[in-house]
C-alpha cells in the first residue's frame, strides 16, 4: 500500500478545527486532528509546506519509521506545532491500518482492557451557589467524575466559567478582534476555592470524583497550601497548579500535600515528564495524543508513566476535535494505566462535521468495533464553515501585571 495524496481541511463549525486526511492507492483513507487552538494556521502551513511532500509514496503501515522521520529527521525537535502535526499524521496512519486490516485501532495496540472509558464533565457557575447547582446537573446526567470551576467574588472573569454551560469556548476575541482580557487575584482565588469544595462535599457526599483546574496560576508554595486545604474534600486531582515548565517546582508541592496532581496539557514530549515521573511528583499525565505526537509517542509516555504508578487523564477540551477524542478512546480502552478522560462536549454543529461512533452512557464513553478510529469528516459540510481567527484570552492581575492565562 502507498500514500498517494494528503490534504489539510480547515473548518469552523462554531470553532476552528484542522484535519489531515491521508489517501492511499487502495482507496483507504485515514484522518488525524491537527488543531492548535488560537494558532491553527501555523500547523496548516507545517503540514502543507513541509510534511505532506514527505509522505507521498510511503507505505502507510510503517508508522514508527514515519514518526521517527518526522521527529528525528527534522533536527528542530519538539514544540506544540511540530508535535501536533506529527500527531495528525500518526492518527491518520493508525486509522488507515485499522481499516486496511478490518479491525478497530484498540486491537492494534493491546486489545480491550476495559468495558468503557470513565470521563469527567465540566460544571461551572458564576458563583458558588450556581456551581453547586451545575455539579448537580452532571450528577443527574450520570457522571461519576466532575470538574468544578466557579466565578470568584471580586473578580469579573475567571478561567473555566462559560456562558454556554455545556460547550465551553475559551477562544473568542474581544470587540477589537484581539485576545479578551481576564482578571486575576491569587489571594481571592486561594481564599475562595476550599469553600467551594467543602460545600460540594456537604451537598453531595463522598460518592463522586471531584476535580479542579488551577490553570497554571500558582507558585509551588501556593499550590502546596491549596492542596493541603483541599485534602479533607478528597479531590480526584488538582490540575495544572503551577506554570509547568519547571519540573523541579513539583518537589515543593509534593512535599506538602497528599492531594493528587495532574499536569501536561501544554506538554508535547516524554522529555517534559522525566523528573516528574522518576521522582513520582505527579499522579496523572494530561498530554493529549494531539499535542504529544499521536498514538506512537503516547504509548511510550504511558508505558514510562506506568512504571512510576502514574495514570493517564488526557486533555479533552472542546478545542480538540472529535478525531482526537476517537483516538483517545481507542488508546484508553487498550492501555492498563488509564485513569480518566476529560470530556468537554462538542456542539451539534461540530458533531455533524465529524460523524463518529463513540457515545456517552452513564459516566462512560464507549467505542464500537468499527475498523479504524471510527471517525470521519463530512467535507462538504466542513467547507461551509470558513476559518475565523480566534485567540485564547490573556490574563492580568488587578494592578495590570501580565500573568498566566
Ligand atoms: O484551557 O483547551 O483542562 N482543560 C483546559 C482547557 C484549555 C483549553 C485551551 O485551548 O485547561 O480549557
Ligand atoms: Co486544564
Short mmCIF file of C-alpha atoms and ligand atoms in Angstrom, two decimals:
data_model
loop_
_atom_site.label_atom_id
_atom_site.label_comp_id
_atom_site.label_asym_id
_atom_site.label_seq_id
_atom_site.Cartn_x
_atom_site.Cartn_y
_atom_site.Cartn_z
CA UNK A 1 0.00 0.00 0.00
CA UNK A 2 1.21 3.52 -0.81
CA UNK A 3 0.23 7.01 0.27
CA UNK A 4 -0.87 8.82 -2.88
CA UNK A 5 -2.02 12.16 -1.52
CA UNK A 6 -2.85 14.10 1.62
CA UNK A 7 -4.72 17.32 2.32
CA UNK A 8 -5.49 19.65 5.20
CA UNK A 9 -9.13 20.53 5.84
CA UNK A 10 -9.81 23.77 7.72
CA UNK A 11 -13.29 24.26 9.13
CA UNK A 12 -15.05 26.37 11.73
CA UNK A 13 -18.35 24.82 12.90
CA UNK A 14 -18.55 27.21 15.86
CA UNK A 15 -14.80 26.98 16.44
CA UNK A 16 -11.75 26.23 14.31
CA UNK A 17 -10.62 22.66 13.59
CA UNK A 18 -7.74 21.44 11.41
CA UNK A 19 -7.93 17.92 9.99
CA UNK A 20 -5.35 15.97 7.99
CA UNK A 21 -6.68 13.42 5.51
CA UNK A 22 -4.25 10.88 4.03
CA UNK A 23 -5.23 8.93 0.91
CA UNK A 24 -3.79 5.63 -0.40
CA UNK A 25 -3.61 3.74 -3.69
CA UNK A 26 -6.08 1.17 -2.33
CA UNK A 27 -8.79 3.75 -1.73
CA UNK A 28 -8.47 3.54 2.06
CA UNK A 29 -8.01 6.92 3.76
CA UNK A 30 -7.31 8.00 7.30
CA UNK A 31 -7.87 11.22 9.25
CA UNK A 32 -5.98 12.93 12.05
CA UNK A 33 -6.55 16.05 14.18
CA UNK A 34 -4.03 18.93 13.89
CA UNK A 35 -5.92 21.67 15.76
CA UNK A 36 -3.81 24.09 17.84
CA UNK A 37 -6.29 26.45 19.48
CA UNK A 38 -5.53 30.12 18.74
CA UNK A 39 -2.60 29.33 16.38
CA UNK A 40 -4.27 26.94 13.92
CA UNK A 41 -2.77 28.15 10.64
CA UNK A 42 0.79 27.56 11.78
CA UNK A 43 0.09 23.81 11.79
CA UNK A 44 -1.67 24.05 8.41
CA UNK A 45 1.50 25.50 6.90
CA UNK A 46 3.73 22.99 8.70
CA UNK A 47 1.73 20.13 7.22
CA UNK A 48 1.11 21.50 3.72
CA UNK A 49 4.51 23.07 3.09
CA UNK A 50 6.77 20.50 4.75
CA UNK A 51 5.17 17.25 5.94
CA UNK A 52 2.81 16.20 3.15
CA UNK A 53 5.53 16.12 0.42
CA UNK A 54 7.48 13.64 2.59
CA UNK A 55 4.50 11.30 2.90
CA UNK A 56 3.76 10.71 -0.77
CA UNK A 57 4.87 7.23 -1.89
CA UNK A 58 5.46 5.95 1.66
CA UNK A 59 3.92 2.70 2.96
CA UNK A 60 1.28 3.88 5.48
CA UNK A 61 1.87 0.74 7.60
CA UNK A 62 5.40 1.93 8.52
CA UNK A 63 4.06 4.10 11.33
CA UNK A 64 7.12 4.03 13.62
CA UNK A 65 9.55 4.84 10.81
CA UNK A 66 7.41 7.70 9.50
CA UNK A 67 7.12 9.05 13.08
CA UNK A 68 10.90 8.97 13.56
CA UNK A 69 11.45 10.51 10.12
CA UNK A 70 9.25 13.47 11.08
CA UNK A 71 10.76 13.78 14.59
CA UNK A 72 14.46 12.88 14.34
CA UNK A 73 14.77 13.75 10.70
CA UNK A 74 13.76 17.38 11.15
CA UNK A 75 16.54 18.39 13.55
CA UNK A 76 14.27 21.09 15.14
CA UNK A 77 12.52 18.89 17.66
CA UNK A 78 9.52 19.18 19.98
CA UNK A 79 7.14 22.12 20.36
CA UNK A 80 3.37 22.35 20.05
CA UNK A 81 3.33 22.98 16.28
CA UNK A 82 5.72 20.18 15.32
CA UNK A 83 4.20 17.61 17.67
CA UNK A 84 0.59 18.44 16.71
CA UNK A 85 1.49 17.99 13.04
CA UNK A 86 3.21 14.64 13.73
CA UNK A 87 0.19 13.60 15.83
CA UNK A 88 -2.18 14.25 12.91
CA UNK A 89 -0.08 12.04 10.63
CA UNK A 90 0.14 9.32 13.29
CA UNK A 91 -3.63 9.23 13.97
CA UNK A 92 -4.37 9.11 10.25
CA UNK A 93 -1.91 6.23 9.71
CA UNK A 94 -3.46 4.22 12.57
CA UNK A 95 -6.89 4.90 11.07
CA UNK A 96 -5.67 3.58 7.70
CA UNK A 97 -4.05 0.49 9.23
CA UNK A 98 -7.18 -0.37 11.21
CA UNK A 99 -9.40 -0.01 8.15
CA UNK A 100 -6.99 -1.97 5.93
CA UNK A 101 -6.79 -4.83 8.47
CA UNK A 102 -10.51 -4.57 9.18
CA UNK A 103 -10.10 -4.02 12.93
CA UNK A 104 -10.66 -1.19 15.41
CA UNK A 105 -7.47 0.68 16.39
CA UNK A 106 -7.56 -0.53 20.00
CA UNK A 107 -6.85 -4.04 18.64
CA UNK A 108 -3.60 -2.77 17.10
CA UNK A 109 -2.26 -1.52 20.44
CA UNK A 110 -3.10 -4.17 23.04
CA UNK A 111 -6.77 -5.02 22.65
CA UNK A 112 -9.58 -4.36 25.09
CA UNK A 113 -8.60 -3.69 28.70
CA UNK A 114 -11.92 -2.31 29.98
CA UNK A 115 -15.60 -2.08 29.10
CA UNK A 116 -15.78 1.72 28.92
CA UNK A 117 -13.77 4.90 29.42
CA UNK A 118 -14.67 6.92 32.54
CA UNK A 119 -14.96 10.60 31.66
CA UNK A 120 -15.23 13.80 33.64
CA UNK A 121 -17.51 16.65 32.68
CA UNK A 122 -17.17 20.39 33.27
CA UNK A 123 -19.53 22.01 35.76
CA UNK A 124 -19.13 25.75 36.17
CA UNK A 125 -21.08 28.66 37.54
CA UNK A 126 -20.76 32.41 38.07
CA UNK A 127 -20.70 31.96 41.86
CA UNK A 128 -20.57 29.24 44.50
CA UNK A 129 -24.32 28.55 44.58
CA UNK A 130 -24.62 28.28 40.81
CA UNK A 131 -21.58 25.98 40.62
CA UNK A 132 -23.12 23.68 43.24
CA UNK A 133 -26.30 23.51 41.10
CA UNK A 134 -24.32 22.84 37.91
CA UNK A 135 -22.46 19.95 39.56
CA UNK A 136 -25.89 18.55 40.49
CA UNK A 137 -26.87 18.59 36.80
CA UNK A 138 -23.82 16.48 35.89
CA UNK A 139 -24.63 14.05 38.70
CA UNK A 140 -28.15 13.79 37.24
CA UNK A 141 -26.64 13.01 33.81
CA UNK A 142 -24.86 10.05 35.39
CA UNK A 143 -21.32 11.44 35.51
CA UNK A 144 -19.04 9.72 38.03
CA UNK A 145 -16.34 12.40 37.82
CA UNK A 146 -16.96 16.15 37.61
CA UNK A 147 -14.64 19.12 37.35
CA UNK A 148 -15.89 22.18 39.26
CA UNK A 149 -14.84 25.76 38.40
CA UNK A 150 -16.50 28.84 39.83
CA UNK A 151 -16.51 32.59 39.45
CA UNK A 152 -14.67 34.23 42.34
CA UNK A 153 -16.14 37.06 44.44
CA UNK A 154 -14.40 40.31 43.46
CA UNK A 155 -13.17 39.12 40.04
CA UNK A 156 -15.08 39.99 36.86
CA UNK A 157 -13.93 36.91 34.93
CA UNK A 158 -12.37 33.58 35.86
CA UNK A 159 -10.87 30.69 33.88
CA UNK A 160 -13.30 27.86 33.26
CA UNK A 161 -16.56 29.76 33.71
CA UNK A 162 -18.58 29.77 30.50
CA UNK A 163 -21.81 31.36 29.32
CA UNK A 164 -22.70 28.32 27.22
CA UNK A 165 -22.56 25.79 30.04
CA UNK A 166 -22.15 22.52 28.08
CA UNK A 167 -19.78 23.80 25.40
CA UNK A 168 -17.00 25.85 26.91
CA UNK A 169 -15.37 28.07 24.28
CA UNK A 170 -12.20 29.72 25.54
CA UNK A 171 -11.10 31.15 22.18
CA UNK A 172 -13.09 34.27 21.42
CA UNK A 173 -11.83 37.74 20.63
CA UNK A 174 -12.76 41.00 22.32
CA UNK A 175 -14.63 43.74 20.41
CA UNK A 176 -11.44 44.85 18.62
CA UNK A 177 -10.65 41.32 17.40
CA UNK A 178 -7.77 40.81 19.83
CA UNK A 179 -7.50 38.46 22.84
CA UNK A 180 -10.04 39.12 25.59
CA UNK A 181 -8.50 40.18 28.90
CA UNK A 182 -9.29 38.21 32.09
CA UNK A 183 -8.67 39.44 35.61
CA UNK A 184 -6.76 37.64 38.38
CA UNK A 185 -6.08 37.70 42.10
CA UNK A 186 -4.28 34.72 43.68
CA UNK A 187 -5.37 35.86 47.16
CA UNK A 188 -9.07 35.91 46.29
CA UNK A 189 -8.77 32.56 44.50
CA UNK A 190 -6.95 30.80 47.32
CA UNK A 191 -9.39 32.07 49.94
CA UNK A 192 -12.44 31.02 47.92
CA UNK A 193 -11.64 27.60 46.42
CA UNK A 194 -11.61 25.42 49.59
CA UNK A 195 -15.07 26.83 50.45
CA UNK A 196 -16.39 25.58 47.11
CA UNK A 197 -15.21 22.01 47.67
CA UNK A 198 -16.39 21.97 51.29
CA UNK A 199 -19.86 22.93 50.08
CA UNK A 200 -19.73 20.33 47.29
CA UNK A 201 -18.93 17.52 49.73
CA UNK A 202 -21.51 18.79 52.24
CA UNK A 203 -24.15 18.83 49.49
CA UNK A 204 -23.37 15.67 47.51
CA UNK A 205 -21.39 13.42 49.86
CA UNK A 206 -18.33 11.31 49.07
CA UNK A 207 -19.61 9.21 46.18
CA UNK A 208 -18.43 11.27 43.18
CA UNK A 209 -14.97 12.17 41.97
CA UNK A 210 -14.39 15.93 42.03
CA UNK A 211 -11.62 17.61 40.03
CA UNK A 212 -10.33 21.16 39.77
CA UNK A 213 -8.07 23.05 37.34
CA UNK A 214 -5.86 25.93 38.64
CA UNK A 215 -4.74 26.68 35.06
CA UNK A 216 -1.07 27.36 35.92
CA UNK A 217 -1.72 30.35 38.20
CA UNK A 218 0.03 29.46 41.47
CA UNK A 219 3.60 29.27 42.69
CA UNK A 220 4.68 25.91 44.12
CA UNK A 221 4.22 27.02 47.73
CA UNK A 222 0.78 28.49 46.95
CA UNK A 223 -0.14 25.22 45.26
CA UNK A 224 1.07 23.36 48.34
CA UNK A 225 -1.24 25.49 50.52
CA UNK A 226 -4.24 24.85 48.26
CA UNK A 227 -3.55 21.12 48.03
CA UNK A 228 -3.31 20.90 51.81
CA UNK A 229 -6.52 22.87 52.42
CA UNK A 230 -8.39 20.70 49.89
CA UNK A 231 -7.28 17.41 51.49
CA UNK A 232 -10.45 16.93 53.59
CA UNK A 233 -12.56 17.03 50.38
CA UNK A 234 -10.65 14.17 48.68
CA UNK A 235 -10.20 15.52 45.16
CA UNK A 236 -9.60 13.08 42.32
CA UNK A 237 -6.99 15.58 41.17
CA UNK A 238 -5.77 19.14 41.27
CA UNK A 239 -4.71 20.14 37.75
CA UNK A 240 -2.03 22.47 36.39
CA UNK A 241 -1.35 24.15 39.72
CA UNK A 242 1.79 25.92 38.51
CA UNK A 243 3.39 27.15 35.32
CA UNK A 244 4.72 23.72 34.43
CA UNK A 245 7.98 24.41 32.59
CA UNK A 246 9.90 23.98 35.85
CA UNK A 247 9.55 20.30 36.73
CA UNK A 248 11.58 20.75 39.94
CA UNK A 249 8.83 23.02 41.32
CA UNK A 250 6.64 19.98 41.88
CA UNK A 251 9.02 18.76 44.61
CA UNK A 252 7.78 21.57 46.84
CA UNK A 253 4.10 20.82 46.17
CA UNK A 254 4.57 17.10 46.68
CA UNK A 255 6.37 17.57 49.99
CA UNK A 256 3.32 19.29 51.50
CA UNK A 257 0.16 17.65 50.23
CA UNK A 258 -1.49 14.30 49.51
CA UNK A 259 -3.95 15.85 47.02
CA UNK A 260 -3.29 14.02 43.71
CA UNK A 261 -1.67 16.17 40.99
CA UNK A 262 -2.32 16.21 37.23
CA UNK A 263 -0.29 18.09 34.65
CA UNK A 264 0.67 18.17 31.00
CA UNK A 265 -1.98 19.51 28.61
CA UNK A 266 0.60 22.01 27.35
CA UNK A 267 3.44 19.45 27.22
CA UNK A 268 4.39 17.72 24.00
CA UNK A 269 7.01 15.03 24.58
CA UNK A 270 8.12 12.45 27.12
CA UNK A 271 11.07 14.73 27.96
CA UNK A 272 8.68 17.18 29.65
CA UNK A 273 7.98 14.45 32.20
CA UNK A 274 11.28 12.82 33.09
CA UNK A 275 11.76 14.48 36.52
CA UNK A 276 8.03 14.35 37.25
CA UNK A 277 7.96 10.60 36.54
CA UNK A 278 11.21 9.36 38.03
CA UNK A 279 10.69 11.30 41.27
CA UNK A 280 6.97 10.36 41.38
CA UNK A 281 5.94 14.01 41.64
CA UNK A 282 2.60 13.68 39.82
CA UNK A 283 -0.30 11.22 39.59
CA UNK A 284 -1.82 11.87 36.14
CA UNK A 285 -0.48 12.65 32.66
CA UNK A 286 -2.64 15.24 30.86
CA UNK A 287 -0.84 15.43 27.49
CA UNK A 288 -3.32 14.60 24.74
CA UNK A 289 -2.45 12.41 21.76
CA UNK A 290 -2.91 15.54 19.63
CA UNK A 291 -0.37 17.67 21.48
CA UNK A 292 2.05 14.81 22.13
CA UNK A 293 2.83 13.22 18.76
CA UNK A 294 -0.10 10.80 18.47
CA UNK A 295 -0.58 7.17 19.47
CA UNK A 296 3.03 6.15 18.72
CA UNK A 297 4.51 8.57 21.24
CA UNK A 298 1.58 8.31 23.66
CA UNK A 299 2.22 4.59 24.10
CA UNK A 300 5.79 5.31 25.18
CA UNK A 301 4.69 8.03 27.62
CA UNK A 302 2.00 5.79 29.14
CA UNK A 303 4.44 2.88 29.46
CA UNK A 304 7.01 5.01 31.28
CA UNK A 305 4.31 6.59 33.47
CA UNK A 306 3.07 3.15 34.48
CA UNK A 307 6.46 2.25 35.92
CA UNK A 308 6.03 5.13 38.41
CA UNK A 309 2.39 4.42 39.42
CA UNK A 310 1.19 7.29 37.22
CA UNK A 311 -2.03 7.04 35.19
CA UNK A 312 -3.42 8.90 32.20
CA UNK A 313 -6.03 11.67 32.29
CA UNK A 314 -5.89 13.10 28.78
CA UNK A 315 -6.85 16.63 27.88
CA UNK A 316 -10.21 16.56 26.06
CA UNK A 317 -11.41 20.15 25.81
CA UNK A 318 -13.78 21.38 23.09
CA UNK A 319 -10.85 22.72 21.06
CA UNK A 320 -9.54 19.19 20.40
CA UNK A 321 -11.64 17.77 17.57
CA UNK A 322 -13.76 14.60 17.76
CA UNK A 323 -10.90 12.92 15.84
CA UNK A 324 -8.62 13.30 18.88
CA UNK A 325 -11.42 12.05 21.12
CA UNK A 326 -11.88 8.94 18.96
CA UNK A 327 -8.13 8.22 19.01
CA UNK A 328 -8.01 8.80 22.79
CA UNK A 329 -10.88 6.39 23.37
CA UNK A 330 -9.15 3.59 21.46
CA UNK A 331 -5.97 4.33 23.38
CA UNK A 332 -7.74 4.50 26.76
CA UNK A 333 -9.53 1.24 26.03
CA UNK A 334 -6.27 -0.56 25.32
CA UNK A 335 -3.74 0.54 27.94
CA UNK A 336 -3.59 -0.72 31.53
CA UNK A 337 -2.77 2.51 33.40
CA UNK A 338 -5.76 4.54 32.23
CA UNK A 339 -7.15 6.95 34.85
CA UNK A 340 -9.86 9.18 33.40
CA UNK A 341 -10.62 11.07 30.16
CA UNK A 342 -11.68 14.73 30.05
CA UNK A 343 -14.89 15.12 28.05
CA UNK A 344 -15.96 18.63 27.17
CA UNK A 345 -18.79 18.09 24.75
CA UNK A 346 -18.76 19.36 21.17
CA UNK A 347 -21.73 21.24 19.77
CA UNK A 348 -24.21 19.56 17.43
CA UNK A 349 -22.71 21.67 14.60
CA UNK A 350 -19.25 20.17 15.25
CA UNK A 351 -20.56 16.62 15.71
CA UNK A 352 -22.28 16.85 12.31
CA UNK A 353 -18.97 17.74 10.58
CA UNK A 354 -17.24 14.81 12.32
CA UNK A 355 -19.62 11.81 12.26
CA UNK A 356 -18.38 9.37 14.91
CA UNK A 357 -19.05 6.03 16.52
CA UNK A 358 -18.30 6.87 20.16
CA UNK A 359 -21.16 7.56 22.54
CA UNK A 360 -21.78 8.57 26.16
CA UNK A 361 -23.59 6.31 28.61
CA UNK A 362 -23.81 6.64 32.42
CA UNK A 363 -20.46 8.30 33.09
CA UNK A 364 -18.52 6.45 30.40
CA UNK A 365 -17.65 6.95 26.74
CA UNK A 366 -17.79 3.84 24.60
CA UNK A 367 -16.36 2.93 21.21
CA UNK A 368 -17.67 0.39 18.74
CA UNK A 369 -15.81 -2.25 16.74
CA UNK A 370 -15.89 -0.26 13.52
CA UNK A 371 -12.49 -0.67 11.78
CA UNK A 372 -10.00 2.19 12.20
CA UNK A 373 -10.74 5.08 14.57
CA UNK A 374 -14.49 5.08 13.87
CA UNK A 375 -14.48 8.75 12.88
CA UNK A 376 -14.96 10.63 9.62
CA UNK A 377 -15.18 14.16 8.27
CA UNK A 378 -18.05 15.42 6.11
CA UNK A 379 -16.00 17.53 3.72
CA UNK A 380 -18.95 19.20 2.00
CA UNK A 381 -20.33 20.33 5.35
CA UNK A 382 -16.87 21.33 6.60
CA UNK A 383 -16.44 23.57 3.54
CA UNK A 384 -19.46 25.64 4.58
CA UNK A 385 -17.70 26.94 7.72
CA UNK A 386 -14.97 29.46 6.95
CA UNK A 387 -11.94 29.84 9.24
CA UNK A 388 -12.17 32.71 11.73
CA UNK A 389 -9.17 33.88 13.70
CA UNK A 390 -9.91 33.46 17.41
CA UNK A 391 -7.44 34.00 20.24
CA UNK A 392 -7.32 32.47 23.68
CA UNK A 393 -7.74 35.15 26.37
CA UNK A 394 -4.83 36.78 28.16
CA UNK A 395 -4.78 37.33 31.91
CA UNK A 396 -3.74 40.33 34.03
CA UNK A 397 -3.50 40.81 37.78
CA UNK A 398 -5.71 43.50 39.32
CA UNK A 399 -2.85 46.05 39.03
CA UNK A 400 -2.45 45.28 35.32
CA UNK A 401 0.58 42.97 35.53
CA UNK A 402 0.64 40.41 32.70
CA UNK A 403 0.05 36.92 34.13
CA UNK A 404 -0.55 33.30 33.03
CA UNK A 405 -3.89 32.53 31.40
O1 LIG B 1 -7.63 25.95 28.56
O2 LIG B 1 -8.09 23.58 25.92
O3 LIG B 1 -8.45 21.32 31.18
N1 LIG B 1 -8.74 21.97 30.21
C1 LIG B 1 -8.24 23.17 29.93
C2 LIG B 1 -8.74 23.82 28.65
C3 LIG B 1 -7.68 24.68 27.97
C4 LIG B 1 -8.04 24.84 26.50
C5 LIG B 1 -7.02 25.72 25.79
O4 LIG B 1 -7.26 25.72 24.42
O5 LIG B 1 -7.44 23.69 30.66
O6 LIG B 1 -9.86 24.60 28.96
CO1 LIG B 2 -6.63 22.24 32.07
#
